[in-house]
CSV table of C-alpha atoms in Angstrom, one decimal:
chain,number,residue,atom,x,y,z
A,1445,UNK,CA,97.6,121.9,109.6
A,1446,UNK,CA,93.7,121.3,107.9
A,1447,UNK,CA,90.9,123.2,108.2
A,1448,UNK,CA,86.9,122.5,107.9
A,1449,UNK,CA,85.6,123.4,104.7
A,1450,UNK,CA,82.3,125.5,105.6
A,1451,UNK,CA,79.0,124.6,104.8
A,1452,UNK,CA,78.0,125.9,100.9
A,1453,UNK,CA,74.7,126.7,99.9
A,1454,UNK,CA,73.1,127.6,97.0
A,1455,UNK,CA,71.9,131.4,95.6
A,1456,UNK,CA,68.8,132.1,93.1
A,1457,UNK,CA,71.1,132.6,90.4
A,1458,UNK,CA,72.8,128.4,91.5
A,1459,UNK,CA,75.7,130.1,92.4
A,1460,UNK,CA,77.2,128.5,95.7
A,1461,UNK,CA,78.1,130.2,98.3
A,1462,UNK,CA,79.1,130.0,102.5
A,1463,UNK,CA,77.4,130.0,105.0
A,1464,UNK,CA,78.2,131.2,108.5
A,1465,UNK,CA,77.5,128.2,110.9
A,1466,UNK,CA,78.7,124.4,112.0
A,1467,UNK,CA,80.4,122.8,108.8
A,1468,UNK,CA,77.9,119.7,107.7
A,1469,UNK,CA,77.8,115.8,108.3
A,1470,UNK,CA,79.8,116.0,104.9
A,1471,UNK,CA,82.7,118.5,105.8
A,1472,UNK,CA,83.3,116.5,109.1
A,1473,UNK,CA,83.7,113.2,107.2
A,1474,UNK,CA,85.6,114.4,104.9
A,1475,UNK,CA,87.6,116.3,106.4
A,1476,UNK,CA,88.4,113.3,108.9
A,1477,UNK,CA,89.1,111.7,105.3
A,1478,UNK,CA,91.5,113.9,104.6
A,1479,UNK,CA,93.5,113.5,107.9
A,1480,UNK,CA,94.2,110.0,106.9
A,1481,UNK,CA,94.0,109.5,103.7
A,1482,UNK,CA,97.3,107.8,103.0
A,1483,UNK,CA,96.2,105.1,105.2
A,1484,UNK,CA,93.0,105.3,103.1
A,1485,UNK,CA,94.5,105.0,99.8
A,1486,UNK,CA,97.0,101.7,101.3
A,1487,UNK,CA,93.8,100.2,102.7
A,1488,UNK,CA,92.1,100.6,99.9
A,1489,UNK,CA,94.5,99.1,97.2
A,1490,UNK,CA,94.8,95.6,100.0
A,1491,UNK,CA,91.0,95.7,99.1
A,1492,UNK,CA,91.0,95.5,96.3
A,1493,UNK,CA,94.5,93.4,96.1
A,1494,UNK,CA,92.8,90.4,99.5
A,1495,UNK,CA,89.3,90.7,97.0
A,1496,UNK,CA,90.8,90.0,93.9
A,1497,UNK,CA,92.9,86.8,95.4
A,1498,UNK,CA,89.9,85.1,97.2
A,1499,UNK,CA,87.8,85.2,93.8
A,1500,UNK,CA,91.0,83.4,91.8
A,1501,UNK,CA,91.3,82.1,94.7
A,1502,UNK,CA,87.9,80.0,94.6
A,1503,UNK,CA,88.0,79.0,91.2
A,1504,UNK,CA,91.8,77.4,91.9
A,1505,UNK,CA,90.8,75.7,94.5
A,1506,UNK,CA,87.4,74.1,93.1
A,1507,UNK,CA,88.6,73.1,89.7
A,1508,UNK,CA,91.9,71.3,91.9
A,1509,UNK,CA,89.6,69.5,93.7
A,1510,UNK,CA,87.6,68.7,90.4
A,1511,UNK,CA,90.8,67.5,88.1
A,1512,UNK,CA,92.4,65.6,91.2
A,1513,UNK,CA,89.3,64.2,92.9
A,1514,UNK,CA,90.7,64.6,95.5
A,1515,UNK,CA,87.9,64.8,98.3
A,1516,UNK,CA,86.6,60.8,96.9
A,1517,UNK,CA,90.0,60.1,98.2
A,1518,UNK,CA,89.6,61.5,101.6
A,1519,UNK,CA,87.9,60.0,104.3
A,1520,UNK,CA,86.9,60.4,108.7
A,1521,UNK,CA,90.8,60.3,109.3
A,1522,UNK,CA,93.1,61.0,106.0
A,1523,UNK,CA,93.1,61.8,102.3
A,1524,UNK,CA,94.3,59.0,100.1
A,1525,UNK,CA,95.2,61.5,97.4
A,1526,UNK,CA,96.8,60.5,93.9
A,1527,UNK,CA,100.4,60.7,93.6
A,1528,UNK,CA,101.3,63.9,96.2
A,1529,UNK,CA,98.2,65.9,95.2
A,1530,UNK,CA,97.3,66.3,98.2
A,1531,UNK,CA,100.1,67.5,99.7
A,1532,UNK,CA,100.4,70.3,96.6
A,1533,UNK,CA,96.9,71.0,97.3
A,1534,UNK,CA,98.0,71.9,100.8
A,1535,UNK,CA,100.7,73.6,100.4
A,1536,UNK,CA,99.3,75.6,97.4
A,1537,UNK,CA,96.0,76.8,98.5
A,1538,UNK,CA,95.1,75.6,101.7
A,1539,UNK,CA,98.0,77.7,103.5
A,1540,UNK,CA,96.6,80.8,101.5
A,1541,UNK,CA,93.5,80.1,102.8
A,1542,UNK,CA,95.0,79.8,106.5
A,1543,UNK,CA,96.3,82.7,106.2
A,1544,UNK,CA,93.7,85.1,104.6
A,1545,UNK,CA,91.2,83.1,107.3
A,1546,UNK,CA,94.2,84.8,110.5
A,1547,UNK,CA,93.7,87.7,108.5
A,1548,UNK,CA,90.3,88.0,108.4
A,1549,UNK,CA,90.5,87.1,112.5
A,1550,UNK,CA,92.9,89.7,113.7
A,1551,UNK,CA,91.4,92.7,111.7
A,1552,UNK,CA,89.3,94.2,114.2
A,1553,UNK,CA,92.2,94.5,116.6
A,1554,UNK,CA,94.2,96.2,114.1
A,1555,UNK,CA,91.1,98.3,113.2
A,1556,UNK,CA,90.0,98.7,117.5
A,1557,UNK,CA,93.9,99.4,117.6
A,1558,UNK,CA,94.0,101.8,114.6
A,1559,UNK,CA,91.0,103.9,116.1
A,1560,UNK,CA,92.4,104.2,119.3
A,1561,UNK,CA,95.8,105.5,118.3
A,1562,UNK,CA,95.8,107.5,115.4
A,1563,UNK,CA,92.2,108.4,114.9
A,1564,UNK,CA,91.9,109.7,118.3
A,1565,UNK,CA,94.2,109.4,120.9
A,1566,UNK,CA,96.6,111.0,119.0
A,1567,UNK,CA,94.3,114.1,117.6
A,1568,UNK,CA,93.8,114.6,121.9
A,1569,UNK,CA,97.8,113.9,123.1
A,1570,UNK,CA,98.6,116.3,120.6
A,1571,UNK,CA,95.9,119.4,120.9
A,1572,UNK,CA,95.0,118.9,117.0
A,1573,UNK,CA,91.8,118.0,117.8
A,1574,UNK,CA,91.2,122.3,118.8
A,1575,UNK,CA,91.3,123.1,115.4
A,1576,UNK,CA,88.1,121.5,114.8
A,1577,UNK,CA,86.7,122.4,117.4
A,1578,UNK,CA,87.4,126.2,117.3
A,1579,UNK,CA,85.4,126.4,113.4
A,1580,UNK,CA,82.7,126.0,115.3
A,1581,UNK,CA,82.2,122.3,115.2
A,1582,UNK,CA,80.4,120.6,118.7
A,1583,UNK,CA,82.9,118.6,120.7
A,1584,UNK,CA,80.3,115.5,120.2
A,1585,UNK,CA,80.1,116.2,116.2
A,1586,UNK,CA,83.6,115.6,116.0
A,1587,UNK,CA,83.6,112.6,117.5
A,1588,UNK,CA,80.5,111.3,115.8
A,1589,UNK,CA,82.1,111.7,112.4
A,1590,UNK,CA,85.3,110.2,114.2
A,1591,UNK,CA,83.4,107.2,115.4
A,1592,UNK,CA,80.5,106.9,111.9
A,1593,UNK,CA,83.4,106.3,109.6
A,1594,UNK,CA,85.4,104.1,110.3
A,1595,UNK,CA,82.2,102.2,111.0
A,1596,UNK,CA,81.1,102.1,108.2
A,1597,UNK,CA,84.4,101.8,106.3
A,1598,UNK,CA,84.6,98.3,108.6
A,1599,UNK,CA,80.9,97.6,107.5
A,1600,UNK,CA,81.2,97.6,103.8
A,1601,UNK,CA,85.0,96.4,103.8
A,1602,UNK,CA,84.8,94.0,106.4
A,1603,UNK,CA,80.9,92.4,105.1
A,1604,UNK,CA,82.5,92.2,101.4
A,1605,UNK,CA,85.7,90.2,102.5
A,1606,UNK,CA,84.0,88.1,105.1
A,1607,UNK,CA,82.1,87.0,102.6
A,1608,UNK,CA,84.7,86.5,100.1
A,1609,UNK,CA,86.5,84.6,102.0
A,1610,UNK,CA,83.3,82.4,103.3
A,1611,UNK,CA,82.7,81.6,99.4
A,1612,UNK,CA,86.5,80.0,99.5
A,1613,UNK,CA,86.1,78.2,102.3
A,1614,UNK,CA,82.6,76.6,101.4
A,1615,UNK,CA,84.8,74.5,98.3
A,1616,UNK,CA,86.2,72.4,100.8
A,1617,UNK,CA,84.4,73.3,104.1
A,1618,UNK,CA,80.4,72.1,102.9
A,1619,UNK,CA,82.1,69.1,101.6
A,1620,UNK,CA,82.3,65.7,103.3
A,1621,UNK,CA,86.2,65.3,104.2
A,1622,UNK,CA,87.2,68.8,104.0
A,1623,UNK,CA,87.9,69.0,107.3
A,1624,UNK,CA,90.5,66.6,106.8
A,1625,UNK,CA,91.6,67.4,103.0
A,1626,UNK,CA,93.0,70.8,104.9
A,1627,UNK,CA,92.9,70.0,109.0
A,1628,UNK,CA,93.6,73.8,109.8
A,1629,UNK,CA,90.1,75.0,108.5
A,1630,UNK,CA,87.2,72.7,110.1
A,1631,UNK,CA,84.3,75.2,110.7
A,1632,UNK,CA,84.5,76.1,114.5
A,1633,UNK,CA,88.4,76.1,113.7
A,1634,UNK,CA,87.4,78.6,110.9
A,1635,UNK,CA,85.1,80.7,113.0
A,1636,UNK,CA,85.9,83.8,113.8
A,1637,UNK,CA,86.2,84.3,109.9
A,1638,UNK,CA,83.4,82.8,108.3
A,1639,UNK,CA,80.0,84.6,108.0
A,1640,UNK,CA,79.1,88.0,109.9
A,1641,UNK,CA,81.5,86.7,112.5
A,1642,UNK,CA,84.4,89.1,111.4
A,1643,UNK,CA,82.2,91.9,110.8
A,1644,UNK,CA,80.5,92.7,113.9
A,1645,UNK,CA,84.0,91.9,115.7
A,1646,UNK,CA,85.6,94.1,113.1
A,1647,UNK,CA,83.2,97.1,114.4
A,1648,UNK,CA,83.2,95.5,118.0
A,1649,UNK,CA,86.7,96.9,117.1
A,1650,UNK,CA,85.7,100.3,116.1
A,1651,UNK,CA,84.1,100.8,119.5
A,1652,UNK,CA,86.4,100.0,121.5
A,1653,UNK,CA,88.8,101.4,120.1
A,1654,UNK,CA,87.1,104.8,120.1
A,1655,UNK,CA,86.1,104.6,123.5
A,1656,UNK,CA,89.8,103.6,124.7
A,1657,UNK,CA,91.2,106.5,123.2
A,1658,UNK,CA,89.2,108.8,124.7
A,1659,UNK,CA,89.7,107.5,127.8
A,1660,UNK,CA,93.5,107.5,127.5
A,1661,UNK,CA,94.5,109.8,125.2
A,1662,UNK,CA,97.8,108.4,125.2
A,1663,UNK,CA,98.6,107.2,121.5
A,1664,UNK,CA,101.1,104.0,122.2
A,1665,UNK,CA,99.2,103.3,125.3
A,1666,UNK,CA,95.6,103.0,123.2
A,1667,UNK,CA,96.6,101.2,120.4
A,1668,UNK,CA,98.0,98.4,123.2
A,1669,UNK,CA,95.2,98.6,125.4
A,1670,UNK,CA,92.7,98.3,122.5
A,1671,UNK,CA,94.3,95.6,121.3
A,1672,UNK,CA,94.6,93.8,123.5
A,1673,UNK,CA,91.1,94.6,124.8
A,1674,UNK,CA,89.2,93.1,121.7
A,1675,UNK,CA,91.9,90.5,122.1
A,1676,UNK,CA,89.5,89.8,125.5
A,1677,UNK,CA,86.5,89.9,123.5
A,1678,UNK,CA,87.4,87.5,120.7
A,1679,UNK,CA,88.3,84.9,123.3
A,1680,UNK,CA,85.3,85.4,125.6
A,1681,UNK,CA,83.1,85.0,122.5
A,1682,UNK,CA,85.2,81.7,122.0
A,1683,UNK,CA,85.2,80.2,125.8
A,1684,UNK,CA,81.7,80.3,125.0
A,1685,UNK,CA,81.0,79.7,121.7
A,1686,UNK,CA,79.7,75.5,122.5
A,1687,UNK,CA,76.6,77.3,124.7
A,1688,UNK,CA,75.7,78.9,122.4
A,1689,UNK,CA,73.2,76.3,120.9
A,1690,UNK,CA,72.2,73.4,122.5
A,1691,UNK,CA,74.7,70.3,121.4
A,1692,UNK,CA,73.7,67.1,121.0
A,1693,UNK,CA,74.6,64.2,123.6
A,1694,UNK,CA,75.8,61.0,122.2
A,1695,UNK,CA,75.5,58.1,124.1
A,1696,UNK,CA,78.0,55.1,123.8
A,1697,UNK,CA,78.8,52.1,125.2
A,1698,UNK,CA,82.3,52.0,124.0
A,1699,UNK,CA,83.9,55.1,124.5
A,1700,UNK,CA,83.7,57.6,121.3
A,1701,UNK,CA,86.1,59.0,119.4
A,1702,UNK,CA,86.5,62.9,118.2
A,1703,UNK,CA,87.3,62.9,114.6
A,1704,UNK,CA,85.3,63.2,111.7
A,1705,UNK,CA,82.2,63.5,109.8
A,1706,UNK,CA,82.4,67.9,110.2
A,1707,UNK,CA,81.6,67.5,113.4
A,1708,UNK,CA,82.8,69.2,116.4
A,1709,UNK,CA,83.4,67.2,119.5
A,1710,UNK,CA,84.0,69.4,122.3
A,1711,UNK,CA,83.5,66.9,125.2
A,1712,UNK,CA,84.0,63.9,126.5
A,1713,UNK,CA,82.8,61.5,129.3
A,1714,UNK,CA,81.9,59.3,131.4
A,1715,UNK,CA,78.0,58.6,132.6
A,1716,UNK,CA,78.5,58.1,136.4
A,1717,UNK,CA,76.6,56.0,139.1
A,1718,UNK,CA,74.0,59.2,140.0
A,1719,UNK,CA,74.3,60.5,136.4
A,1720,UNK,CA,76.7,62.8,136.3
A,1721,UNK,CA,79.7,63.5,133.8
A,1722,UNK,CA,82.5,62.4,134.5
A,1723,UNK,CA,84.6,64.6,131.8
A,1724,UNK,CA,88.0,63.0,130.9
A,1725,UNK,CA,88.0,60.6,133.6
A,1726,UNK,CA,92.3,59.6,134.1
A,1727,UNK,CA,91.4,56.2,133.4
A,1728,UNK,CA,95.3,55.6,134.9
A,1729,UNK,CA,97.8,53.5,132.5
A,1730,UNK,CA,97.4,50.7,131.1
A,1731,UNK,CA,93.7,50.8,132.1
A,1732,UNK,CA,91.0,50.4,129.2
A,1733,UNK,CA,88.0,52.0,128.6
A,1734,UNK,CA,85.9,49.4,129.6
A,1735,UNK,CA,87.7,48.1,132.4
A,1736,UNK,CA,87.4,52.0,133.8
A,1737,UNK,CA,83.8,52.2,132.7
A,1738,UNK,CA,84.1,49.4,135.8
A,1739,UNK,CA,86.3,51.2,138.5
A,1740,UNK,CA,84.6,53.7,138.2
A,1741,UNK,CA,81.0,52.5,138.6
A,1742,UNK,CA,80.2,54.7,135.2
A,1743,UNK,CA,76.9,53.7,132.5
A,1744,UNK,CA,78.4,54.4,129.2
A,1745,UNK,CA,80.3,57.0,127.9
A,1746,UNK,CA,78.8,60.8,126.2
A,1747,UNK,CA,80.5,63.0,123.6
A,1748,UNK,CA,79.3,66.4,123.2
A,1749,UNK,CA,79.0,67.6,120.1
A,1750,UNK,CA,78.5,70.4,117.6
A,1751,UNK,CA,77.5,69.2,114.1
A,1752,UNK,CA,78.1,71.4,110.9
A,1753,UNK,CA,74.0,72.4,111.2
A,1754,UNK,CA,74.8,74.3,114.2
A,1755,UNK,CA,77.5,76.7,112.3
A,1756,UNK,CA,75.1,79.2,111.0
A,1757,UNK,CA,72.6,79.4,113.9
A,1758,UNK,CA,75.9,79.7,116.6
A,1759,UNK,CA,76.9,82.8,113.7
A,1760,UNK,CA,73.5,84.5,114.3
A,1761,UNK,CA,74.1,83.8,118.1
A,1762,UNK,CA,77.3,85.1,118.3
A,1763,UNK,CA,76.2,88.0,115.8
A,1764,UNK,CA,73.6,89.5,117.7
A,1765,UNK,CA,75.8,89.4,121.2
A,1766,UNK,CA,78.5,91.0,120.1
A,1767,UNK,CA,76.7,93.6,117.7
A,1768,UNK,CA,74.9,94.7,121.5
A,1769,UNK,CA,78.2,94.7,123.1
A,1770,UNK,CA,79.8,97.2,119.9
A,1771,UNK,CA,76.4,99.7,120.2
A,1772,UNK,CA,76.6,99.9,124.2
A,1773,UNK,CA,80.1,100.6,123.9
A,1774,UNK,CA,79.6,103.3,120.9
A,1775,UNK,CA,77.0,104.4,123.7
A,1776,UNK,CA,79.3,104.7,126.2
A,1777,UNK,CA,81.9,106.3,124.3
A,1778,UNK,CA,79.5,108.9,122.8
A,1779,UNK,CA,77.7,109.4,126.7
A,1780,UNK,CA,82.3,109.6,127.9
A,1781,UNK,CA,82.9,112.4,125.5
A,1782,UNK,CA,79.3,114.5,126.0
A,1783,UNK,CA,80.5,114.0,129.6
A,1784,UNK,CA,83.2,115.3,130.2
A,1785,UNK,CA,83.5,117.5,126.5
A,1786,UNK,CA,79.3,119.6,126.7
């Protein structure tokens, strides 16, 4: 069993000397690091490998696109690149970018499961927390160290990965035709892998994991619940995303399309006789859009959308809301710890 090193002071002669009392914050953090040092080394190796590969990917994608002038051959519907180079780009670089984005999107749930299970619930389930508590460490300081260390690591590490991924994604996503060149990578589908979104969701995952592990005290059960809870937070933010910024409503006499121009077209329908919106009306088989307007007594079509310029305002609005949620969850975990173990 690992013991916590005592807090040390310095004598007049400069010689360090142990002092009685509770270990300091640095000693507690070092204790937590030593407990999970194998996981920490693995995580560091994966972080360096992923960060390095993203730096390489940025240069490789940009060179390939510019050399073969891929975006010049893309319109609002398809890319007619030279001699299969579009397919080569998608298979060589697009898939890698796509799966890296998925990793960033799933990372908050994985972090929540790790904090809930191995970091908190396993110690409470096995009783090893008593080692720390028996060495003049208060339960609150022990739990604060358990919560603070992954929060700091996540804030630093995920911020770097999210910045590098966004840097790579913008090679394609910032350009006209990029959403067609990589059809699975438009900004609204990659939202939770871009900018601050994965960072704040990862912090929320840490807070969820700490609270769930503290409440359930069973490793496997806590990991499963933390995974599901973090997934639920991501699902709710996705469902609310279209309301984060006021959408642009476009009216037209003809039925509008929903493709191209890096715009997120999320709702289409008719303007009814009373001015209300009829979302995607069922016109029946073989009925033209013009006839459908007449049958419904509608005055025209509308489409609600978010242009590409809404990406970053929506990112920061979501980041603010999720940050508040993370703070509330962390405060709830600390309150519960104080209430049950003070």
